[in-house]
Amino acid sequence: MPRIRRFYRNLAVMNQFIYDIIAQRRQQPQTGDQVDLLTLLLDARDEETGAGMDDQQIRDELITLLIAGHETTANLLAWTWYLLAQHPTARKRLEGELGAVLNGRLPTVSDIPHLPFTEQLLQEALRLYPPAWFISRNAIEEDEIGGYPIPAGSLVSVSTYLTHRHPDFWPQPNQFNPDRFTPQAEASRPRYAYLPFGGGPRLCIGNSFAMTEATLILATLAQQFRLALANTQPVTPDPLITLRVKGGLQVVAQPVATPVPGDTP
Ligand code: HEM
């Protein structure tokens, strides 16, 4: 099948790319304080045997981090831009916060606590369009949930998407409202009404990293550009492994200084 052949060809390219980086780093180890994740993985030792990871184990770790960490955050940002394009009031509030806190400079990690609305926007985008739109668990023994028998060994999927739009927990669930994520509003909700990063022992390991990265990217770009939808095609989710925008999000970047028709100063 051509698709399968293409998959293996692409996999070989990706593996070669990653194995080259590993070989290069083994030959020229990083020194000093500025070590990156690859060095940490290469230096990691099994506590009991003292053994390090071989190339394939390092490759597997890197692939996990690249795949789990790239597409999810990219999805989150795409949906956030989409929502901002639909809601000019929120966009103005975002630009106001960024202007007041950053005044045109690049954000750093220490700015994040001062950008609450920027973070609320991302949280609301994660609610409406959770990139990981379902999570699964294997039932290790027989159980019953809400009257439904769960046989041992079955796969149970929890829909983050539906939970995030459940009217018992979210008033007007389909409406965009970043103020659902003020500390007061958050405190009034059951913990698992919102689970974009999953929950329990297998909670997303990149949770804080993703929110930090997305906040910094949004704060950097939104100071300079507004992304307007390039056409009137409906924007719909494509529920694959992650919740992509079907066909990609077509946008036009406008410098923030440009007035948007209908905007009041
Ligand atoms: C917006 C961005 C992200 C979202 C929405 C997301 C979502 C999730 C979800 C729902 C899970 C499963 C949790 C569960 O089953 O309870 C998960 C697991 C995981 N995520 Fe993320 N993730 C994101 C970013 C990242 C990043 C940036 C990394 C790495 C740098 C990462 C690495 C992982 C890994 C390694 C797991 C498996 C953890 C385990 O099974 O112990 N994710 N993620």
PDB file of C-alpha atoms and ligand atoms in Angstrom:
ATOM      1  CA  MET A   1       0.000   0.000   0.000  1.00  0.00           C
ATOM      2  CA  PRO A   2       1.507   3.374  -0.989  1.00  0.00           C
ATOM      3  CA  ARG A   3       0.391   4.940   2.299  1.00  0.00           C
ATOM      4  CA  ILE A   4       2.212   2.333   4.348  1.00  0.00           C
ATOM      5  CA  ARG A   5       5.341   2.644   2.199  1.00  0.00           C
ATOM      6  CA  ARG A   6       5.231   6.425   2.634  1.00  0.00           C
ATOM      7  CA  PHE A   7       4.864   5.979   6.398  1.00  0.00           C
ATOM      8  CA  TYR A   8       7.983   3.788   6.630  1.00  0.00           C
ATOM      9  CA  ARG A   9       9.958   6.129   4.361  1.00  0.00           C
ATOM     10  CA  ASN A  10       9.050   9.081   6.560  1.00  0.00           C
ATOM     11  CA  LEU A  11       9.782   7.108   9.728  1.00  0.00           C
ATOM     12  CA  ALA A  12      13.260   6.303   8.382  1.00  0.00           C
ATOM     13  CA  VAL A  13      13.926  10.007   7.701  1.00  0.00           C
ATOM     14  CA  MET A  14      12.806  10.946  11.217  1.00  0.00           C
ATOM     15  CA  ASN A  15      14.852   8.156  12.826  1.00  0.00           C
ATOM     16  CA  GLN A  16      17.958   9.153  10.879  1.00  0.00           C
ATOM     17  CA  PHE A  17      17.529  12.766  11.950  1.00  0.00           C
ATOM     18  CA  ILE A  18      17.223  11.775  15.610  1.00  0.00           C
ATOM     19  CA  TYR A  19      20.004   9.152  15.584  1.00  0.00           C
ATOM     20  CA  ASP A  20      22.354  11.726  13.976  1.00  0.00           C
ATOM     21  CA  ILE A  21      21.646  14.190  16.781  1.00  0.00           C
ATOM     22  CA  ILE A  22      22.250  11.492  19.414  1.00  0.00           C
ATOM     23  CA  ALA A  23      25.541  10.399  17.784  1.00  0.00           C
ATOM     24  CA  GLN A  24      26.729  13.988  17.473  1.00  0.00           C
ATOM     25  CA  ARG A  25      25.977  14.706  21.142  1.00  0.00           C
ATOM     26  CA  ARG A  26      27.661  11.502  22.323  1.00  0.00           C
ATOM     27  CA  GLN A  27      30.797  12.622  20.460  1.00  0.00           C
ATOM     28  CA  GLN A  28      30.623  16.208  21.681  1.00  0.00           C
ATOM     29  CA  PRO A  29      28.991  16.229  25.134  1.00  0.00           C
ATOM     30  CA  GLN A  30      27.656  19.519  26.447  1.00  0.00           C
ATOM     31  CA  THR A  31      29.564  21.050  29.281  1.00  0.00           C
ATOM     32  CA  GLY A  32      28.844  23.734  31.867  1.00  0.00           C
ATOM     33  CA  ASP A  33      25.476  24.670  33.307  1.00  0.00           C
ATOM     34  CA  GLN A  34      23.591  25.075  30.020  1.00  0.00           C
ATOM     35  CA  VAL A  35      22.532  21.477  29.452  1.00  0.00           C
ATOM     36  CA  ASP A  36      19.473  20.585  27.404  1.00  0.00           C
ATOM     37  CA  LEU A  37      17.018  17.711  27.622  1.00  0.00           C
ATOM     38  CA  LEU A  38      19.091  15.465  25.340  1.00  0.00           C
ATOM     39  CA  THR A  39      22.080  15.747  27.676  1.00  0.00           C
ATOM     40  CA  LEU A  40      19.869  15.000  30.682  1.00  0.00           C
ATOM     41  CA  LEU A  41      18.591  11.867  28.946  1.00  0.00           C
ATOM     42  CA  LEU A  42      22.110  10.785  27.935  1.00  0.00           C
ATOM     43  CA  ASP A  43      23.368  11.322  31.489  1.00  0.00           C
ATOM     44  CA  ALA A  44      20.415   9.527  33.133  1.00  0.00           C
ATOM     45  CA  ARG A  45      21.417   6.325  34.955  1.00  0.00           C
ATOM     46  CA  ASP A  46      19.353   3.438  36.263  1.00  0.00           C
ATOM     47  CA  GLU A  47      19.452   3.802  40.055  1.00  0.00           C
ATOM     48  CA  GLU A  48      19.938   0.072  40.578  1.00  0.00           C
ATOM     49  CA  THR A  49      22.246  -1.002  37.750  1.00  0.00           C
ATOM     50  CA  GLY A  50      23.963   2.303  36.934  1.00  0.00           C
ATOM     51  CA  ALA A  51      23.311   1.656  33.226  1.00  0.00           C
ATOM     52  CA  GLY A  52      22.562   4.504  30.824  1.00  0.00           C
ATOM     53  CA  MET A  53      20.061   4.343  27.965  1.00  0.00           C
ATOM     54  CA  ASP A  54      21.040   2.958  24.593  1.00  0.00           C
ATOM     55  CA  ASP A  55      20.436   4.875  21.361  1.00  0.00           C
ATOM     56  CA  GLN A  56      17.063   3.295  20.758  1.00  0.00           C
ATOM     57  CA  GLN A  57      15.787   4.116  24.236  1.00  0.00           C
ATOM     58  CA  ILE A  58      16.960   7.718  23.873  1.00  0.00           C
ATOM     59  CA  ARG A  59      15.314   7.865  20.434  1.00  0.00           C
ATOM     60  CA  ASP A  60      12.040   6.575  21.912  1.00  0.00           C
ATOM     61  CA  GLU A  61      12.109   9.208  24.661  1.00  0.00           C
ATOM     62  CA  LEU A  62      12.796  11.974  22.142  1.00  0.00           C
ATOM     63  CA  ILE A  63      10.016  10.816  19.816  1.00  0.00           C
ATOM     64  CA  THR A  64       7.561  10.745  22.724  1.00  0.00           C
ATOM     65  CA  LEU A  65       8.513  14.258  23.726  1.00  0.00           C
ATOM     66  CA  LEU A  66       8.413  15.551  20.158  1.00  0.00           C
ATOM     67  CA  ILE A  67       5.092  13.983  19.228  1.00  0.00           C
ATOM     68  CA  ALA A  68       3.321  14.417  22.585  1.00  0.00           C
ATOM     69  CA  GLY A  69       4.745  17.884  22.991  1.00  0.00           C
ATOM     70  CA  HIS A  70       4.508  19.421  19.559  1.00  0.00           C
ATOM     71  CA  GLU A  71       1.179  18.725  17.938  1.00  0.00           C
ATOM     72  CA  THR A  72      -0.854  19.212  21.128  1.00  0.00           C
ATOM     73  CA  THR A  73       0.529  22.677  21.796  1.00  0.00           C
ATOM     74  CA  ALA A  74       0.304  23.592  18.099  1.00  0.00           C
ATOM     75  CA  ASN A  75      -3.388  22.621  18.189  1.00  0.00           C
ATOM     76  CA  LEU A  76      -3.979  24.674  21.302  1.00  0.00           C
ATOM     77  CA  LEU A  77      -2.459  27.743  19.657  1.00  0.00           C
ATOM     78  CA  ALA A  78      -4.398  27.269  16.407  1.00  0.00           C
ATOM     79  CA  TRP A  79      -7.707  27.095  18.293  1.00  0.00           C
ATOM     80  CA  THR A  80      -6.744  30.079  20.431  1.00  0.00           C
ATOM     81  CA  TRP A  81      -6.084  32.181  17.319  1.00  0.00           C
ATOM     82  CA  TYR A  82      -9.368  31.017  15.870  1.00  0.00           C
ATOM     83  CA  LEU A  83     -11.261  32.069  19.014  1.00  0.00           C
ATOM     84  CA  LEU A  84      -9.459  35.418  19.104  1.00  0.00           C
ATOM     85  CA  ALA A  85     -10.434  36.042  15.485  1.00  0.00           C
ATOM     86  CA  GLN A  86     -14.066  35.381  16.462  1.00  0.00           C
ATOM     87  CA  HIS A  87     -14.071  37.483  19.623  1.00  0.00           C
ATOM     88  CA  PRO A  88     -12.607  40.962  19.122  1.00  0.00           C
ATOM     89  CA  THR A  89     -13.467  42.035  22.691  1.00  0.00           C
ATOM     90  CA  ALA A  90     -11.279  39.276  24.095  1.00  0.00           C
ATOM     91  CA  ARG A  91      -8.537  40.139  21.618  1.00  0.00           C
ATOM     92  CA  LYS A  92      -8.597  43.775  22.734  1.00  0.00           C
ATOM     93  CA  ARG A  93      -8.457  42.710  26.369  1.00  0.00           C
ATOM     94  CA  LEU A  94      -5.475  40.509  25.546  1.00  0.00           C
ATOM     95  CA  GLU A  95      -3.692  43.305  23.704  1.00  0.00           C
ATOM     96  CA  GLY A  96      -4.441  45.623  26.644  1.00  0.00           C
ATOM     97  CA  GLU A  97      -2.887  43.218  29.142  1.00  0.00           C
ATOM     98  CA  LEU A  98       0.160  42.610  26.960  1.00  0.00           C
ATOM     99  CA  GLY A  99       0.656  46.332  26.388  1.00  0.00           C
ATOM    100  CA  ALA A 100       0.388  47.131  30.109  1.00  0.00           C
ATOM    101  CA  VAL A 101       2.722  44.363  31.279  1.00  0.00           C
ATOM    102  CA  LEU A 102       5.207  44.036  28.413  1.00  0.00           C
ATOM    103  CA  ASN A 103       4.934  47.279  26.499  1.00  0.00           C
ATOM    104  CA  GLY A 104       6.345  45.732  23.328  1.00  0.00           C
ATOM    105  CA  ARG A 105       9.203  43.739  24.855  1.00  0.00           C
ATOM    106  CA  LEU A 106       9.568  39.966  24.659  1.00  0.00           C
ATOM    107  CA  PRO A 107       7.905  38.114  27.542  1.00  0.00           C
ATOM    108  CA  THR A 108       9.917  35.935  29.930  1.00  0.00           C
ATOM    109  CA  VAL A 109       8.848  33.226  32.344  1.00  0.00           C
ATOM    110  CA  SER A 110       8.766  35.745  35.192  1.00  0.00           C
ATOM    111  CA  ASP A 111       6.076  37.760  33.333  1.00  0.00           C
ATOM    112  CA  ILE A 112       3.632  34.844  33.271  1.00  0.00           C
ATOM    113  CA  PRO A 113       2.069  35.476  36.725  1.00  0.00           C
ATOM    114  CA  HIS A 114       1.299  39.017  35.516  1.00  0.00           C
ATOM    115  CA  LEU A 115      -0.531  37.802  32.392  1.00  0.00           C
ATOM    116  CA  PRO A 116      -3.635  36.167  33.902  1.00  0.00           C
ATOM    117  CA  PHE A 117      -5.959  36.956  30.997  1.00  0.00           C
ATOM    118  CA  THR A 118      -3.502  35.517  28.458  1.00  0.00           C
ATOM    119  CA  GLU A 119      -3.522  32.284  30.431  1.00  0.00           C
ATOM    120  CA  GLN A 120      -7.325  32.302  30.858  1.00  0.00           C
ATOM    121  CA  LEU A 121      -7.691  32.534  27.077  1.00  0.00           C
ATOM    122  CA  LEU A 122      -5.545  29.452  26.618  1.00  0.00           C
ATOM    123  CA  GLN A 123      -7.493  27.614  29.317  1.00  0.00           C
ATOM    124  CA  GLU A 124     -10.788  28.436  27.629  1.00  0.00           C
ATOM    125  CA  ALA A 125      -9.392  27.283  24.264  1.00  0.00           C
ATOM    126  CA  LEU A 126      -8.321  24.034  25.943  1.00  0.00           C
ATOM    127  CA  ARG A 127     -11.847  23.662  27.319  1.00  0.00           C
ATOM    128  CA  LEU A 128     -13.661  24.187  24.020  1.00  0.00           C
ATOM    129  CA  TYR A 129     -11.130  22.385  21.842  1.00  0.00           C
ATOM    130  CA  PRO A 130      -9.068  20.009  23.993  1.00  0.00           C
ATOM    131  CA  PRO A 131      -6.206  18.786  21.760  1.00  0.00           C
ATOM    132  CA  ALA A 132      -6.347  15.437  23.584  1.00  0.00           C
ATOM    133  CA  TRP A 133     -10.100  15.079  23.119  1.00  0.00           C
ATOM    134  CA  PHE A 134     -10.290  11.701  24.814  1.00  0.00           C
ATOM    135  CA  ILE A 135      -8.154   9.729  27.220  1.00  0.00           C
ATOM    136  CA  SER A 136      -8.267   6.013  27.839  1.00  0.00           C
ATOM    137  CA  ARG A 137      -7.732   3.618  30.691  1.00  0.00           C
ATOM    138  CA  ASN A 138      -7.580  -0.167  30.830  1.00  0.00           C
ATOM    139  CA  ALA A 139      -9.941  -1.645  33.398  1.00  0.00           C
ATOM    140  CA  ILE A 140      -7.698  -3.909  35.478  1.00  0.00           C
ATOM    141  CA  GLU A 141     -10.745  -5.564  37.008  1.00  0.00           C
ATOM    142  CA  GLU A 142     -14.480  -5.803  36.503  1.00  0.00           C
ATOM    143  CA  ASP A 143     -16.339  -2.665  37.476  1.00  0.00           C
ATOM    144  CA  GLU A 144     -19.541  -0.711  36.988  1.00  0.00           C
ATOM    145  CA  ILE A 145     -19.834   2.961  36.031  1.00  0.00           C
ATOM    146  CA  GLY A 146     -23.224   4.697  36.085  1.00  0.00           C
ATOM    147  CA  GLY A 147     -25.003   1.366  35.750  1.00  0.00           C
ATOM    148  CA  TYR A 148     -22.861   0.175  32.825  1.00  0.00           C
ATOM    149  CA  PRO A 149     -20.920  -3.035  33.404  1.00  0.00           C
ATOM    150  CA  ILE A 150     -17.197  -2.701  32.637  1.00  0.00           C
ATOM    151  CA  PRO A 151     -15.581  -6.076  31.917  1.00  0.00           C
ATOM    152  CA  ALA A 152     -12.030  -6.597  33.191  1.00  0.00           C
ATOM    153  CA  GLY A 153      -9.467  -5.768  30.514  1.00  0.00           C
ATOM    154  CA  SER A 154     -11.727  -3.445  28.547  1.00  0.00           C
ATOM    155  CA  LEU A 155     -10.651  -0.064  27.337  1.00  0.00           C
ATOM    156  CA  VAL A 156     -12.589   2.814  28.861  1.00  0.00           C
ATOM    157  CA  SER A 157     -12.442   6.158  27.074  1.00  0.00           C
ATOM    158  CA  VAL A 158     -13.271   9.428  28.753  1.00  0.00           C
ATOM    159  CA  SER A 159     -14.243  12.234  26.412  1.00  0.00           C
ATOM    160  CA  THR A 160     -12.535  15.398  27.530  1.00  0.00           C
ATOM    161  CA  TYR A 161     -14.432  17.251  24.812  1.00  0.00           C
ATOM    162  CA  LEU A 162     -17.856  16.251  26.145  1.00  0.00           C
ATOM    163  CA  THR A 163     -16.890  16.690  29.807  1.00  0.00           C
ATOM    164  CA  HIS A 164     -15.725  20.214  29.012  1.00  0.00           C
ATOM    165  CA  ARG A 165     -19.135  21.018  27.525  1.00  0.00           C
ATOM    166  CA  HIS A 166     -21.257  19.279  30.150  1.00  0.00           C
ATOM    167  CA  PRO A 167     -24.062  21.690  31.110  1.00  0.00           C
ATOM    168  CA  ASP A 168     -24.014  20.531  34.755  1.00  0.00           C
ATOM    169  CA  PHE A 169     -20.567  22.075  35.186  1.00  0.00           C
ATOM    170  CA  TRP A 170     -20.399  24.735  32.495  1.00  0.00           C
ATOM    171  CA  PRO A 171     -23.213  27.280  32.101  1.00  0.00           C
ATOM    172  CA  GLN A 172     -23.825  27.991  28.408  1.00  0.00           C
ATOM    173  CA  PRO A 173     -21.178  25.392  27.644  1.00  0.00           C
ATOM    174  CA  ASN A 174     -20.711  26.166  23.951  1.00  0.00           C
ATOM    175  CA  GLN A 175     -20.050  29.836  24.529  1.00  0.00           C
ATOM    176  CA  PHE A 176     -16.547  31.234  24.662  1.00  0.00           C
ATOM    177  CA  ASN A 177     -15.911  32.902  28.010  1.00  0.00           C
ATOM    178  CA  PRO A 178     -12.344  33.132  29.382  1.00  0.00           C
ATOM    179  CA  ASP A 179     -13.722  34.420  32.701  1.00  0.00           C
ATOM    180  CA  ARG A 180     -14.631  30.838  33.540  1.00  0.00           C
ATOM    181  CA  PHE A 181     -10.997  30.578  34.582  1.00  0.00           C
ATOM    182  CA  THR A 182     -10.712  33.304  37.192  1.00  0.00           C
ATOM    183  CA  PRO A 183      -9.484  31.715  40.470  1.00  0.00           C
ATOM    184  CA  GLN A 184     -12.945  32.176  42.041  1.00  0.00           C
ATOM    185  CA  ALA A 185     -14.767  30.503  39.145  1.00  0.00           C
ATOM    186  CA  GLU A 186     -12.259  27.642  39.108  1.00  0.00           C
ATOM    187  CA  ALA A 187     -12.669  27.010  42.830  1.00  0.00           C
ATOM    188  CA  SER A 188     -16.421  26.503  42.380  1.00  0.00           C
ATOM    189  CA  ARG A 189     -16.084  23.573  39.945  1.00  0.00           C
ATOM    190  CA  PRO A 190     -15.451  19.877  40.618  1.00  0.00           C
ATOM    191  CA  ARG A 191     -11.823  19.039  39.937  1.00  0.00           C
ATOM    192  CA  TYR A 192     -12.425  16.682  37.036  1.00  0.00           C
ATOM    193  CA  ALA A 193     -14.896  18.875  35.178  1.00  0.00           C
ATOM    194  CA  TYR A 194     -11.775  20.159  33.402  1.00  0.00           C
ATOM    195  CA  LEU A 195      -9.080  17.731  32.380  1.00  0.00           C
ATOM    196  CA  PRO A 196      -7.258  18.894  29.245  1.00  0.00           C
ATOM    197  CA  PHE A 197      -4.071  17.290  30.573  1.00  0.00           C
ATOM    198  CA  GLY A 198      -5.753  14.168  31.952  1.00  0.00           C
ATOM    199  CA  GLY A 199      -5.550  13.294  35.607  1.00  0.00           C
ATOM    200  CA  GLY A 200      -4.195  10.957  38.229  1.00  0.00           C
ATOM    201  CA  PRO A 201      -0.791   9.281  38.060  1.00  0.00           C
ATOM    202  CA  ARG A 202      -0.660   9.503  34.229  1.00  0.00           C
ATOM    203  CA  LEU A 203      -1.345  13.212  34.114  1.00  0.00           C
ATOM    204  CA  CYS A 204       0.451  14.875  31.192  1.00  0.00           C
ATOM    205  CA  ILE A 205       4.098  15.199  32.127  1.00  0.00           C
ATOM    206  CA  GLY A 206       4.432  18.279  29.910  1.00  0.00           C
ATOM    207  CA  ASN A 207       1.484  20.156  31.473  1.00  0.00           C
ATOM    208  CA  SER A 208       3.393  23.116  32.931  1.00  0.00           C
ATOM    209  CA  PHE A 209       5.853  23.191  30.060  1.00  0.00           C
ATOM    210  CA  ALA A 210       2.993  23.396  27.521  1.00  0.00           C
ATOM    211  CA  MET A 211       1.213  26.213  29.354  1.00  0.00           C
ATOM    212  CA  THR A 212       4.469  28.152  29.766  1.00  0.00           C
ATOM    213  CA  GLU A 213       5.394  27.690  26.116  1.00  0.00           C
ATOM    214  CA  ALA A 214       1.912  28.577  24.818  1.00  0.00           C
ATOM    215  CA  THR A 215       1.634  31.676  27.039  1.00  0.00           C
ATOM    216  CA  LEU A 216       5.029  32.948  25.880  1.00  0.00           C
ATOM    217  CA  ILE A 217       4.257  32.296  22.204  1.00  0.00           C
ATOM    218  CA  LEU A 218       0.833  33.940  22.407  1.00  0.00           C
ATOM    219  CA  ALA A 219       2.194  36.929  24.324  1.00  0.00           C
ATOM    220  CA  THR A 220       5.033  37.366  21.822  1.00  0.00           C
ATOM    221  CA  LEU A 221       2.944  37.095  18.662  1.00  0.00           C
ATOM    222  CA  ALA A 222      -0.236  38.843  19.805  1.00  0.00           C
ATOM    223  CA  GLN A 223       1.767  41.977  20.553  1.00  0.00           C
ATOM    224  CA  GLN A 224       2.690  42.178  16.902  1.00  0.00           C
ATOM    225  CA  PHE A 225      -0.027  40.478  14.896  1.00  0.00           C
ATOM    226  CA  ARG A 226      -3.719  39.866  14.688  1.00  0.00           C
ATOM    227  CA  LEU A 227      -4.610  36.723  12.810  1.00  0.00           C
ATOM    228  CA  ALA A 228      -7.815  37.219  10.852  1.00  0.00           C
ATOM    229  CA  LEU A 229      -9.571  34.309   9.160  1.00  0.00           C
ATOM    230  CA  ALA A 230      -8.585  34.294   5.494  1.00  0.00           C
ATOM    231  CA  ASN A 231     -11.952  33.081   4.236  1.00  0.00           C
ATOM    232  CA  THR A 232     -15.510  32.346   5.287  1.00  0.00           C
ATOM    233  CA  GLN A 233     -15.137  28.557   5.200  1.00  0.00           C
ATOM    234  CA  PRO A 234     -16.535  27.050   8.400  1.00  0.00           C
ATOM    235  CA  VAL A 235     -13.823  26.063  10.866  1.00  0.00           C
ATOM    236  CA  THR A 236     -14.509  22.592  12.220  1.00  0.00           C
ATOM    237  CA  PRO A 237     -12.596  20.167  14.420  1.00  0.00           C
ATOM    238  CA  ASP A 238     -11.039  17.055  12.951  1.00  0.00           C
ATOM    239  CA  PRO A 239     -11.029  14.491  15.744  1.00  0.00           C
ATOM    240  CA  LEU A 240      -8.002  12.377  14.879  1.00  0.00           C
ATOM    241  CA  ILE A 241      -5.478  11.441  17.565  1.00  0.00           C
ATOM    242  CA  THR A 242      -5.450  15.122  18.435  1.00  0.00           C
ATOM    243  CA  LEU A 243      -8.203  17.637  17.747  1.00  0.00           C
ATOM    244  CA  ARG A 244      -6.893  19.455  14.711  1.00  0.00           C
ATOM    245  CA  VAL A 245      -8.585  22.172  12.697  1.00  0.00           C
ATOM    246  CA  LYS A 246      -9.972  20.389   9.630  1.00  0.00           C
ATOM    247  CA  GLY A 247      -7.896  21.383   6.610  1.00  0.00           C
ATOM    248  CA  GLY A 248      -5.733  23.721   8.709  1.00  0.00           C
ATOM    249  CA  LEU A 249      -6.555  27.239   9.835  1.00  0.00           C
ATOM    250  CA  GLN A 250      -6.163  29.723   6.983  1.00  0.00           C
ATOM    251  CA  VAL A 251      -5.346  33.150   8.365  1.00  0.00           C
ATOM    252  CA  VAL A 252      -4.010  36.528   7.324  1.00  0.00           C
ATOM    253  CA  ALA A 253      -1.520  38.188   9.657  1.00  0.00           C
ATOM    254  CA  GLN A 254      -2.138  41.891  10.196  1.00  0.00           C
ATOM    255  CA  PRO A 255       0.252  44.101  12.146  1.00  0.00           C
ATOM    256  CA  VAL A 256      -1.374  45.137  15.443  1.00  0.00           C
ATOM    257  CA  ALA A 257      -0.959  48.788  14.516  1.00  0.00           C
ATOM    258  CA  THR A 258      -3.447  48.321  11.630  1.00  0.00           C
ATOM    259  CA  PRO A 259      -7.020  49.261  12.628  1.00  0.00           C
ATOM    260  CA  VAL A 260      -9.527  46.453  12.167  1.00  0.00           C
ATOM    261  CA  PRO A 261     -12.802  47.457  10.426  1.00  0.00           C
ATOM    262  CA  GLY A 262     -15.525  47.907  13.040  1.00  0.00           C
ATOM    263  CA  ASP A 263     -13.045  48.282  15.934  1.00  0.00           C
ATOM    264  CA  THR A 264     -13.527  51.331  18.116  1.00  0.00           C
ATOM    265  CA  PRO A 265     -10.271  52.883  19.312  1.00  0.00           C
TER     266      PRO A 265
HETATM  267  C1  HEM B   1      -1.455  21.671  25.148  1.00  0.00           C
HETATM  268  C2  HEM B   1      -0.551  20.753  25.207  1.00  0.00           C
HETATM  269  C3  HEM B   1      -0.760  19.353  25.738  1.00  0.00           C
HETATM  270  C4  HEM B   1      -1.926  18.673  25.997  1.00  0.00           C
HETATM  271  C5  HEM B   1      -3.356  19.142  25.789  1.00  0.00           C
HETATM  272  C6  HEM B   1      -1.536  17.363  26.508  1.00  0.00           C
HETATM  273  C7  HEM B   1      -2.436  16.396  26.921  1.00  0.00           C
HETATM  274  C8  HEM B   1      -2.082  15.169  27.444  1.00  0.00           C
HETATM  275  C9  HEM B   1      -3.016  14.190  27.941  1.00  0.00           C
HETATM  276  C10 HEM B   1      -4.534  14.342  27.988  1.00  0.00           C
HETATM  277  C11 HEM B   1      -2.298  13.120  28.355  1.00  0.00           C
HETATM  278  C12 HEM B   1      -2.849  11.818  28.924  1.00  0.00           C
HETATM  279  C13 HEM B   1      -3.103  11.985  30.400  1.00  0.00           C
HETATM  280  C14 HEM B   1      -3.946  10.889  30.963  1.00  0.00           C
HETATM  281  O1  HEM B   1      -4.094   9.823  30.355  1.00  0.00           O
HETATM  282  O2  HEM B   1      -4.493  11.107  32.068  1.00  0.00           O
HETATM  283  C15 HEM B   1      -0.894  13.416  28.111  1.00  0.00           C
HETATM  284  C16 HEM B   1       0.156  12.567  28.397  1.00  0.00           C
HETATM  285  C17 HEM B   1       1.470  12.845  28.118  1.00  0.00           C
HETATM  286  N1  HEM B   1       1.989  14.038  27.645  1.00  0.00           N
HETATM  287 FE1  HEM B   1       0.917  15.684  27.179  1.00  0.00          FE
HETATM  288  N2  HEM B   1      -0.175  17.276  26.528  1.00  0.00           N
HETATM  289  C18 HEM B   1       0.339  18.464  26.078  1.00  0.00           C
HETATM  290  C19 HEM B   1       1.665  18.804  25.981  1.00  0.00           C
HETATM  291  C20 HEM B   1       2.711  17.975  26.257  1.00  0.00           C
HETATM  292  C21 HEM B   1       4.107  18.339  26.191  1.00  0.00           C
HETATM  293  C22 HEM B   1       4.623  19.743  25.854  1.00  0.00           C
HETATM  294  C23 HEM B   1       4.836  17.218  26.496  1.00  0.00           C
HETATM  295  C24 HEM B   1       6.314  17.020  26.565  1.00  0.00           C
HETATM  296  C25 HEM B   1       7.214  17.948  26.473  1.00  0.00           C
HETATM  297  C26 HEM B   1       3.893  16.149  26.751  1.00  0.00           C
HETATM  298  C27 HEM B   1       4.238  14.861  27.071  1.00  0.00           C
HETATM  299  C28 HEM B   1       3.348  13.896  27.506  1.00  0.00           C
HETATM  300  C29 HEM B   1       3.745  12.553  27.904  1.00  0.00           C
HETATM  301  C30 HEM B   1       5.165  11.981  27.880  1.00  0.00           C
HETATM  302  C31 HEM B   1       2.563  11.895  28.312  1.00  0.00           C
HETATM  303  C32 HEM B   1       2.429  10.485  28.860  1.00  0.00           C
HETATM  304  C33 HEM B   1       2.497  10.559  30.390  1.00  0.00           C
HETATM  305  C34 HEM B   1       2.327   9.232  31.085  1.00  0.00           C
HETATM  306  O3  HEM B   1       1.662   8.336  30.569  1.00  0.00           O
HETATM  307  O4  HEM B   1       2.860   9.092  32.197  1.00  0.00           O
HETATM  308  N3  HEM B   1       2.622  16.647  26.606  1.00  0.00           N
HETATM  309  N4  HEM B   1      -0.790  14.684  27.560  1.00  0.00           N
END
